């Protein structure tokens, strides 16, 4: 055990510190390689139906990448790309998200080549939003958090779906994922932990019922196993992109 005088040097957020720069780079390559090599890791020979869940944290590790394909390189030079938004060309958060989407697109091309694309329902969902600065968010800083960080990604391709990507601005959350995954496949699907039916409310009901909990990221190694700190609860009335539509509420009923 370290003495009090040196604990702040060797501990970080309550657990062992490390070389952050080296850790981030290694973590990025590990996660990038998983996406980049999906066609080699994937086996589509089974004749049985399957559910495959892939967890990848590459977008947690912002990195400057080589355009136009947003790939890692030892020597990166993007100065020759004159028609690229100057705000994005050095935005590591933008780079990492563009990279992830391009690697997924390459994998989807592979599924088409294997005649597996049409009979596969694909859902891409994130746990939270981006660190970047998108122009569609109206933020002045009056909230103690950035609403862009609250806006998770949710992309869905259903069976036999074709055509251009469509943007749907309906109010949804990543908690809608179980319904999207099971609809038409599992009759009377239920949450295995609560026994509640897996369903998706209409937009008005969802706006009324949804409560956004703002909480700091805390390692499971340093927090109580059934509790975590909550900085505040908020409701949204209208567009999520306007901070004026976010209202703090005093308290909510919670269950352990």
PDB file of C-alpha atoms in Angstrom:
ATOM      1  CA  UNK A   1       0.000   0.000   0.000  1.00  0.00           C
ATOM      2  CA  UNK A   2       1.355   3.404  -0.950  1.00  0.00           C
ATOM      3  CA  UNK A   3       1.882   6.109   1.641  1.00  0.00           C
ATOM      4  CA  UNK A   4      -0.527   9.097   1.540  1.00  0.00           C
ATOM      5  CA  UNK A   5       2.209  11.341   0.106  1.00  0.00           C
ATOM      6  CA  UNK A   6       2.546   9.330  -3.119  1.00  0.00           C
ATOM      7  CA  UNK A   7      -0.961   7.931  -3.598  1.00  0.00           C
ATOM      8  CA  UNK A   8      -1.987  10.784  -5.899  1.00  0.00           C
ATOM      9  CA  UNK A   9       0.953   9.941  -8.166  1.00  0.00           C
ATOM     10  CA  UNK A  10       0.342   6.232  -8.645  1.00  0.00           C
ATOM     11  CA  UNK A  11      -3.450   6.110  -8.326  1.00  0.00           C
ATOM     12  CA  UNK A  12      -5.902   7.470 -10.876  1.00  0.00           C
ATOM     13  CA  UNK A  13      -9.622   7.842  -9.983  1.00  0.00           C
ATOM     14  CA  UNK A  14      -9.226   5.336  -7.175  1.00  0.00           C
ATOM     15  CA  UNK A  15      -7.322   2.607  -9.012  1.00  0.00           C
ATOM     16  CA  UNK A  16      -3.886   2.036 -10.519  1.00  0.00           C
ATOM     17  CA  UNK A  17      -2.712   4.670 -12.940  1.00  0.00           C
ATOM     18  CA  UNK A  18      -0.919   3.888 -16.212  1.00  0.00           C
ATOM     19  CA  UNK A  19       0.739   5.414 -19.227  1.00  0.00           C
ATOM     20  CA  UNK A  20      -2.467   6.904 -20.656  1.00  0.00           C
ATOM     21  CA  UNK A  21      -1.076   7.774 -24.081  1.00  0.00           C
ATOM     22  CA  UNK A  22       0.316   4.289 -24.608  1.00  0.00           C
ATOM     23  CA  UNK A  23      -2.842   2.653 -23.238  1.00  0.00           C
ATOM     24  CA  UNK A  24      -5.118   4.666 -25.569  1.00  0.00           C
ATOM     25  CA  UNK A  25      -3.020   3.841 -28.629  1.00  0.00           C
ATOM     26  CA  UNK A  26      -2.930   0.141 -27.825  1.00  0.00           C
ATOM     27  CA  UNK A  27      -6.639   0.056 -27.050  1.00  0.00           C
ATOM     28  CA  UNK A  28      -7.420   1.805 -30.339  1.00  0.00           C
ATOM     29  CA  UNK A  29      -5.409  -0.692 -32.404  1.00  0.00           C
ATOM     30  CA  UNK A  30      -6.977  -3.646 -30.582  1.00  0.00           C
ATOM     31  CA  UNK A  31     -10.497  -2.388 -31.239  1.00  0.00           C
ATOM     32  CA  UNK A  32      -9.753  -1.165 -34.774  1.00  0.00           C
ATOM     33  CA  UNK A  33      -8.356  -4.538 -35.801  1.00  0.00           C
ATOM     34  CA  UNK A  34     -11.549  -6.270 -34.661  1.00  0.00           C
ATOM     35  CA  UNK A  35     -13.654  -4.151 -37.018  1.00  0.00           C
ATOM     36  CA  UNK A  36     -11.127  -4.181 -39.834  1.00  0.00           C
ATOM     37  CA  UNK A  37     -10.881  -7.995 -39.786  1.00  0.00           C
ATOM     38  CA  UNK A  38     -14.564  -8.804 -39.271  1.00  0.00           C
ATOM     39  CA  UNK A  39     -14.796 -10.576 -42.615  1.00  0.00           C
ATOM     40  CA  UNK A  40     -12.040 -12.962 -41.484  1.00  0.00           C
ATOM     41  CA  UNK A  41     -13.439 -13.441 -37.989  1.00  0.00           C
ATOM     42  CA  UNK A  42     -16.989 -14.041 -39.212  1.00  0.00           C
ATOM     43  CA  UNK A  43     -18.405 -17.476 -40.061  1.00  0.00           C
ATOM     44  CA  UNK A  44     -21.664 -17.483 -42.009  1.00  0.00           C
ATOM     45  CA  UNK A  45     -21.833 -21.224 -42.722  1.00  0.00           C
ATOM     46  CA  UNK A  46     -24.386 -22.159 -40.049  1.00  0.00           C
ATOM     47  CA  UNK A  47     -27.833 -23.178 -41.289  1.00  0.00           C
ATOM     48  CA  UNK A  48     -29.443 -22.214 -37.974  1.00  0.00           C
ATOM     49  CA  UNK A  49     -30.760 -18.777 -37.034  1.00  0.00           C
ATOM     50  CA  UNK A  50     -28.396 -16.839 -34.789  1.00  0.00           C
ATOM     51  CA  UNK A  51     -28.098 -13.738 -32.671  1.00  0.00           C
ATOM     52  CA  UNK A  52     -24.658 -12.130 -32.751  1.00  0.00           C
ATOM     53  CA  UNK A  53     -23.737  -9.193 -30.518  1.00  0.00           C
ATOM     54  CA  UNK A  54     -20.456  -7.397 -31.115  1.00  0.00           C
ATOM     55  CA  UNK A  55     -19.107  -4.975 -28.512  1.00  0.00           C
ATOM     56  CA  UNK A  56     -16.398  -2.638 -29.752  1.00  0.00           C
ATOM     57  CA  UNK A  57     -14.964   0.423 -28.004  1.00  0.00           C
ATOM     58  CA  UNK A  58     -12.827   1.904 -30.760  1.00  0.00           C
ATOM     59  CA  UNK A  59     -14.775   5.179 -30.687  1.00  0.00           C
ATOM     60  CA  UNK A  60     -13.720   5.608 -27.048  1.00  0.00           C
ATOM     61  CA  UNK A  61     -10.152   6.195 -28.223  1.00  0.00           C
ATOM     62  CA  UNK A  62     -10.026   9.395 -30.384  1.00  0.00           C
ATOM     63  CA  UNK A  63      -7.214   9.326 -32.929  1.00  0.00           C
ATOM     64  CA  UNK A  64      -6.016  11.304 -35.921  1.00  0.00           C
ATOM     65  CA  UNK A  65      -6.327   9.060 -38.991  1.00  0.00           C
ATOM     66  CA  UNK A  66      -5.295   9.119 -42.624  1.00  0.00           C
ATOM     67  CA  UNK A  67      -7.875  10.338 -45.115  1.00  0.00           C
ATOM     68  CA  UNK A  68      -9.726   9.465 -47.292  1.00  0.00           C
ATOM     69  CA  UNK A  69     -10.373   6.043 -45.724  1.00  0.00           C
ATOM     70  CA  UNK A  70      -9.752   7.077 -42.098  1.00  0.00           C
ATOM     71  CA  UNK A  71      -7.161   4.398 -41.408  1.00  0.00           C
ATOM     72  CA  UNK A  72      -4.274   4.349 -38.905  1.00  0.00           C
ATOM     73  CA  UNK A  73      -0.870   5.266 -40.279  1.00  0.00           C
ATOM     74  CA  UNK A  74       2.565   5.932 -38.810  1.00  0.00           C
ATOM     75  CA  UNK A  75       2.918   9.143 -40.809  1.00  0.00           C
ATOM     76  CA  UNK A  76      -0.339  11.020 -41.312  1.00  0.00           C
ATOM     77  CA  UNK A  77      -0.588  13.861 -43.816  1.00  0.00           C
ATOM     78  CA  UNK A  78      -4.052  15.180 -44.646  1.00  0.00           C
ATOM     79  CA  UNK A  79      -2.867  18.523 -45.993  1.00  0.00           C
ATOM     80  CA  UNK A  80      -3.543  17.497 -49.606  1.00  0.00           C
ATOM     81  CA  UNK A  81      -7.291  17.220 -49.012  1.00  0.00           C
ATOM     82  CA  UNK A  82      -8.447  20.731 -49.805  1.00  0.00           C
ATOM     83  CA  UNK A  83     -12.211  20.125 -49.948  1.00  0.00           C
ATOM     84  CA  UNK A  84     -12.562  18.681 -46.451  1.00  0.00           C
ATOM     85  CA  UNK A  85     -14.174  20.712 -43.667  1.00  0.00           C
ATOM     86  CA  UNK A  86     -11.235  22.304 -41.825  1.00  0.00           C
ATOM     87  CA  UNK A  87     -12.984  21.732 -38.493  1.00  0.00           C
ATOM     88  CA  UNK A  88     -13.185  17.992 -39.164  1.00  0.00           C
ATOM     89  CA  UNK A  89      -9.768  17.344 -40.680  1.00  0.00           C
ATOM     90  CA  UNK A  90      -8.046  17.697 -37.272  1.00  0.00           C
ATOM     91  CA  UNK A  91     -10.999  16.537 -35.137  1.00  0.00           C
ATOM     92  CA  UNK A  92      -9.925  13.201 -33.679  1.00  0.00           C
ATOM     93  CA  UNK A  93     -13.441  12.490 -32.415  1.00  0.00           C
ATOM     94  CA  UNK A  94     -14.824  12.944 -35.939  1.00  0.00           C
ATOM     95  CA  UNK A  95     -12.048  10.766 -37.371  1.00  0.00           C
ATOM     96  CA  UNK A  96     -12.733   7.865 -35.055  1.00  0.00           C
ATOM     97  CA  UNK A  97     -16.482   7.862 -35.722  1.00  0.00           C
ATOM     98  CA  UNK A  98     -15.993   8.133 -39.491  1.00  0.00           C
ATOM     99  CA  UNK A  99     -13.526   5.256 -39.283  1.00  0.00           C
ATOM    100  CA  UNK A 100     -15.993   3.027 -37.417  1.00  0.00           C
ATOM    101  CA  UNK A 101     -18.802   3.671 -39.912  1.00  0.00           C
ATOM    102  CA  UNK A 102     -16.530   2.974 -42.884  1.00  0.00           C
ATOM    103  CA  UNK A 103     -15.315  -0.307 -41.384  1.00  0.00           C
ATOM    104  CA  UNK A 104     -18.917  -1.377 -40.771  1.00  0.00           C
ATOM    105  CA  UNK A 105     -19.796  -0.452 -44.357  1.00  0.00           C
ATOM    106  CA  UNK A 106     -16.986  -2.682 -45.609  1.00  0.00           C
ATOM    107  CA  UNK A 107     -18.315  -5.554 -43.511  1.00  0.00           C
ATOM    108  CA  UNK A 108     -21.818  -5.028 -44.890  1.00  0.00           C
ATOM    109  CA  UNK A 109     -20.384  -5.269 -48.408  1.00  0.00           C
ATOM    110  CA  UNK A 110     -18.899  -8.603 -47.353  1.00  0.00           C
ATOM    111  CA  UNK A 111     -22.329  -9.767 -46.120  1.00  0.00           C
ATOM    112  CA  UNK A 112     -23.782  -8.876 -49.522  1.00  0.00           C
ATOM    113  CA  UNK A 113     -21.075 -10.887 -51.275  1.00  0.00           C
ATOM    114  CA  UNK A 114     -21.945 -13.873 -49.058  1.00  0.00           C
ATOM    115  CA  UNK A 115     -25.707 -13.450 -49.701  1.00  0.00           C
ATOM    116  CA  UNK A 116     -26.245 -12.808 -45.987  1.00  0.00           C
ATOM    117  CA  UNK A 117     -27.175  -9.133 -46.016  1.00  0.00           C
ATOM    118  CA  UNK A 118     -30.888  -9.462 -46.830  1.00  0.00           C
ATOM    119  CA  UNK A 119     -31.629 -12.087 -44.180  1.00  0.00           C
ATOM    120  CA  UNK A 120     -29.827 -10.153 -41.432  1.00  0.00           C
ATOM    121  CA  UNK A 121     -31.288  -7.474 -39.193  1.00  0.00           C
ATOM    122  CA  UNK A 122     -28.483  -5.086 -38.261  1.00  0.00           C
ATOM    123  CA  UNK A 123     -28.571  -2.660 -35.328  1.00  0.00           C
ATOM    124  CA  UNK A 124     -25.727  -0.284 -34.478  1.00  0.00           C
ATOM    125  CA  UNK A 125     -26.203   1.425 -31.119  1.00  0.00           C
ATOM    126  CA  UNK A 126     -23.906   3.420 -28.840  1.00  0.00           C
ATOM    127  CA  UNK A 127     -24.011   3.905 -25.088  1.00  0.00           C
ATOM    128  CA  UNK A 128     -23.658   7.706 -25.290  1.00  0.00           C
ATOM    129  CA  UNK A 129     -22.959  10.558 -27.677  1.00  0.00           C
ATOM    130  CA  UNK A 130     -19.856  12.194 -29.033  1.00  0.00           C
ATOM    131  CA  UNK A 131     -17.244  14.525 -27.552  1.00  0.00           C
ATOM    132  CA  UNK A 132     -17.188  16.449 -30.834  1.00  0.00           C
ATOM    133  CA  UNK A 133     -18.892  19.725 -31.689  1.00  0.00           C
ATOM    134  CA  UNK A 134     -21.701  19.210 -34.169  1.00  0.00           C
ATOM    135  CA  UNK A 135     -23.425  22.274 -35.615  1.00  0.00           C
ATOM    136  CA  UNK A 136     -26.905  20.791 -35.150  1.00  0.00           C
ATOM    137  CA  UNK A 137     -26.759  21.221 -31.371  1.00  0.00           C
ATOM    138  CA  UNK A 138     -27.791  24.568 -29.903  1.00  0.00           C
ATOM    139  CA  UNK A 139     -25.640  24.823 -26.791  1.00  0.00           C
ATOM    140  CA  UNK A 140     -24.475  27.873 -24.899  1.00  0.00           C
ATOM    141  CA  UNK A 141     -23.108  26.051 -21.869  1.00  0.00           C
ATOM    142  CA  UNK A 142     -25.958  26.780 -19.482  1.00  0.00           C
ATOM    143  CA  UNK A 143     -26.418  23.089 -18.704  1.00  0.00           C
ATOM    144  CA  UNK A 144     -23.802  21.304 -16.550  1.00  0.00           C
ATOM    145  CA  UNK A 145     -23.298  18.776 -19.344  1.00  0.00           C
ATOM    146  CA  UNK A 146     -23.196  18.773 -23.139  1.00  0.00           C
ATOM    147  CA  UNK A 147     -26.386  17.466 -24.703  1.00  0.00           C
ATOM    148  CA  UNK A 148     -24.362  16.040 -27.586  1.00  0.00           C
ATOM    149  CA  UNK A 149     -22.875  13.598 -25.074  1.00  0.00           C
ATOM    150  CA  UNK A 150     -26.420  12.421 -24.297  1.00  0.00           C
ATOM    151  CA  UNK A 151     -27.330  11.695 -27.935  1.00  0.00           C
ATOM    152  CA  UNK A 152     -26.503   8.059 -28.636  1.00  0.00           C
ATOM    153  CA  UNK A 153     -26.282   6.679 -32.155  1.00  0.00           C
ATOM    154  CA  UNK A 154     -28.992   4.283 -33.333  1.00  0.00           C
ATOM    155  CA  UNK A 155     -28.909   2.823 -36.851  1.00  0.00           C
ATOM    156  CA  UNK A 156     -31.199   0.007 -37.972  1.00  0.00           C
ATOM    157  CA  UNK A 157     -31.264  -2.092 -41.165  1.00  0.00           C
ATOM    158  CA  UNK A 158     -34.186  -4.532 -41.257  1.00  0.00           C
ATOM    159  CA  UNK A 159     -34.540  -7.762 -43.183  1.00  0.00           C
ATOM    160  CA  UNK A 160     -34.606  -7.242 -46.959  1.00  0.00           C
ATOM    161  CA  UNK A 161     -34.263  -3.453 -46.561  1.00  0.00           C
ATOM    162  CA  UNK A 162     -32.752  -1.599 -49.522  1.00  0.00           C
ATOM    163  CA  UNK A 163     -32.247   1.948 -50.706  1.00  0.00           C
ATOM    164  CA  UNK A 164     -30.614   5.111 -49.427  1.00  0.00           C
ATOM    165  CA  UNK A 165     -30.114   5.725 -45.715  1.00  0.00           C
ATOM    166  CA  UNK A 166     -33.075   7.552 -44.174  1.00  0.00           C
ATOM    167  CA  UNK A 167     -32.842   9.953 -41.246  1.00  0.00           C
ATOM    168  CA  UNK A 168     -35.634   9.656 -38.665  1.00  0.00           C
ATOM    169  CA  UNK A 169     -35.847  12.374 -36.024  1.00  0.00           C
ATOM    170  CA  UNK A 170     -38.434  10.562 -33.895  1.00  0.00           C
ATOM    171  CA  UNK A 171     -37.594  10.678 -30.192  1.00  0.00           C
ATOM    172  CA  UNK A 172     -35.921   7.384 -29.341  1.00  0.00           C
ATOM    173  CA  UNK A 173     -33.366   6.079 -26.856  1.00  0.00           C
ATOM    174  CA  UNK A 174     -30.898   3.222 -26.880  1.00  0.00           C
ATOM    175  CA  UNK A 175     -33.339   1.472 -24.508  1.00  0.00           C
ATOM    176  CA  UNK A 176     -35.485   0.845 -27.621  1.00  0.00           C
ATOM    177  CA  UNK A 177     -32.865  -1.621 -28.898  1.00  0.00           C
ATOM    178  CA  UNK A 178     -34.394  -4.793 -27.347  1.00  0.00           C
ATOM    179  CA  UNK A 179     -37.711  -4.075 -29.045  1.00  0.00           C
ATOM    180  CA  UNK A 180     -36.061  -3.369 -32.390  1.00  0.00           C
ATOM    181  CA  UNK A 181     -34.061  -6.599 -32.107  1.00  0.00           C
ATOM    182  CA  UNK A 182     -36.966  -8.879 -31.150  1.00  0.00           C
ATOM    183  CA  UNK A 183     -39.975  -7.472 -33.056  1.00  0.00           C
ATOM    184  CA  UNK A 184     -41.506 -10.045 -35.375  1.00  0.00           C
ATOM    185  CA  UNK A 185     -39.091 -12.714 -34.125  1.00  0.00           C
ATOM    186  CA  UNK A 186     -39.921 -13.401 -30.486  1.00  0.00           C
ATOM    187  CA  UNK A 187     -43.583 -13.430 -29.527  1.00  0.00           C
ATOM    188  CA  UNK A 188     -44.384 -11.694 -26.222  1.00  0.00           C
ATOM    189  CA  UNK A 189     -40.707 -10.916 -25.561  1.00  0.00           C
ATOM    190  CA  UNK A 190     -40.007  -9.937 -21.953  1.00  0.00           C
ATOM    191  CA  UNK A 191     -37.174  -8.315 -20.053  1.00  0.00           C
ATOM    192  CA  UNK A 192     -35.363 -11.276 -18.420  1.00  0.00           C
ATOM    193  CA  UNK A 193     -34.534  -9.209 -15.312  1.00  0.00           C
ATOM    194  CA  UNK A 194     -37.906  -7.543 -14.627  1.00  0.00           C
ATOM    195  CA  UNK A 195     -40.359  -9.709 -16.508  1.00  0.00           C
ATOM    196  CA  UNK A 196     -41.812  -6.589 -18.151  1.00  0.00           C
ATOM    197  CA  UNK A 197     -42.941  -6.810 -21.799  1.00  0.00           C
ATOM    198  CA  UNK A 198     -40.393  -5.601 -24.349  1.00  0.00           C
ATOM    199  CA  UNK A 199     -42.226  -2.812 -26.141  1.00  0.00           C
ATOM    200  CA  UNK A 200     -41.715   0.644 -27.581  1.00  0.00           C
ATOM    201  CA  UNK A 201     -44.027   3.489 -26.576  1.00  0.00           C
ATOM    202  CA  UNK A 202     -45.190   6.008 -29.142  1.00  0.00           C
ATOM    203  CA  UNK A 203     -43.239   9.258 -29.307  1.00  0.00           C
ATOM    204  CA  UNK A 204     -45.549  11.345 -27.083  1.00  0.00           C
ATOM    205  CA  UNK A 205     -45.628   8.727 -24.331  1.00  0.00           C
ATOM    206  CA  UNK A 206     -41.883   8.290 -24.565  1.00  0.00           C
ATOM    207  CA  UNK A 207     -41.239  12.010 -24.176  1.00  0.00           C
ATOM    208  CA  UNK A 208     -43.475  11.998 -21.117  1.00  0.00           C
ATOM    209  CA  UNK A 209     -41.918   8.932 -19.497  1.00  0.00           C
ATOM    210  CA  UNK A 210     -38.241   9.237 -20.383  1.00  0.00           C
ATOM    211  CA  UNK A 211     -35.965  10.625 -17.684  1.00  0.00           C
ATOM    212  CA  UNK A 212     -32.331  11.328 -18.514  1.00  0.00           C
ATOM    213  CA  UNK A 213     -29.962  10.525 -15.664  1.00  0.00           C
ATOM    214  CA  UNK A 214     -26.685  12.446 -15.603  1.00  0.00           C
ATOM    215  CA  UNK A 215     -23.989  10.482 -13.802  1.00  0.00           C
ATOM    216  CA  UNK A 216     -20.186  10.454 -13.928  1.00  0.00           C
ATOM    217  CA  UNK A 217     -18.389   7.409 -15.270  1.00  0.00           C
ATOM    218  CA  UNK A 218     -17.129   5.450 -12.282  1.00  0.00           C
ATOM    219  CA  UNK A 219     -15.178   2.216 -12.389  1.00  0.00           C
ATOM    220  CA  UNK A 220     -16.875  -0.814 -10.841  1.00  0.00           C
ATOM    221  CA  UNK A 221     -13.650  -1.245  -8.900  1.00  0.00           C
ATOM    222  CA  UNK A 222     -14.265   1.818  -6.768  1.00  0.00           C
ATOM    223  CA  UNK A 223     -18.029   2.208  -6.418  1.00  0.00           C
ATOM    224  CA  UNK A 224     -20.602   0.325  -4.372  1.00  0.00           C
ATOM    225  CA  UNK A 225     -21.841  -2.625  -6.410  1.00  0.00           C
ATOM    226  CA  UNK A 226     -25.514  -1.556  -6.353  1.00  0.00           C
ATOM    227  CA  UNK A 227     -25.214   2.215  -6.222  1.00  0.00           C
ATOM    228  CA  UNK A 228     -23.692   5.067  -8.180  1.00  0.00           C
ATOM    229  CA  UNK A 229     -23.594   8.816  -7.899  1.00  0.00           C
ATOM    230  CA  UNK A 230     -26.220  10.778  -9.846  1.00  0.00           C
ATOM    231  CA  UNK A 231     -25.594  14.443 -10.625  1.00  0.00           C
ATOM    232  CA  UNK A 232     -29.131  15.180 -11.770  1.00  0.00           C
ATOM    233  CA  UNK A 233     -32.282  14.102 -13.585  1.00  0.00           C
ATOM    234  CA  UNK A 234     -33.659  15.845 -16.686  1.00  0.00           C
ATOM    235  CA  UNK A 235     -36.677  15.675 -18.980  1.00  0.00           C
ATOM    236  CA  UNK A 236     -36.801  16.750 -22.610  1.00  0.00           C
ATOM    237  CA  UNK A 237     -39.751  18.547 -24.181  1.00  0.00           C
ATOM    238  CA  UNK A 238     -39.342  18.824 -27.939  1.00  0.00           C
ATOM    239  CA  UNK A 239     -36.129  18.643 -29.936  1.00  0.00           C
ATOM    240  CA  UNK A 240     -33.202  17.107 -28.081  1.00  0.00           C
ATOM    241  CA  UNK A 241     -30.808  19.349 -30.026  1.00  0.00           C
ATOM    242  CA  UNK A 242     -31.892  22.551 -28.230  1.00  0.00           C
ATOM    243  CA  UNK A 243     -30.663  22.985 -24.648  1.00  0.00           C
ATOM    244  CA  UNK A 244     -33.721  25.130 -23.885  1.00  0.00           C
ATOM    245  CA  UNK A 245     -35.879  22.010 -24.129  1.00  0.00           C
ATOM    246  CA  UNK A 246     -34.006  20.281 -21.303  1.00  0.00           C
ATOM    247  CA  UNK A 247     -35.449  20.782 -17.802  1.00  0.00           C
ATOM    248  CA  UNK A 248     -33.996  19.574 -14.532  1.00  0.00           C
ATOM    249  CA  UNK A 249     -36.374  17.768 -12.200  1.00  0.00           C
ATOM    250  CA  UNK A 250     -35.876  17.498  -8.450  1.00  0.00           C
ATOM    251  CA  UNK A 251     -36.214  13.775  -7.918  1.00  0.00           C
ATOM    252  CA  UNK A 252     -37.538  10.544  -9.356  1.00  0.00           C
ATOM    253  CA  UNK A 253     -38.712   7.245  -7.975  1.00  0.00           C
ATOM    254  CA  UNK A 254     -35.917   4.728  -8.183  1.00  0.00           C
ATOM    255  CA  UNK A 255     -35.620   1.028  -7.467  1.00  0.00           C
ATOM    256  CA  UNK A 256     -32.582  -0.866  -6.282  1.00  0.00           C
TER     257      UNK A 256
END
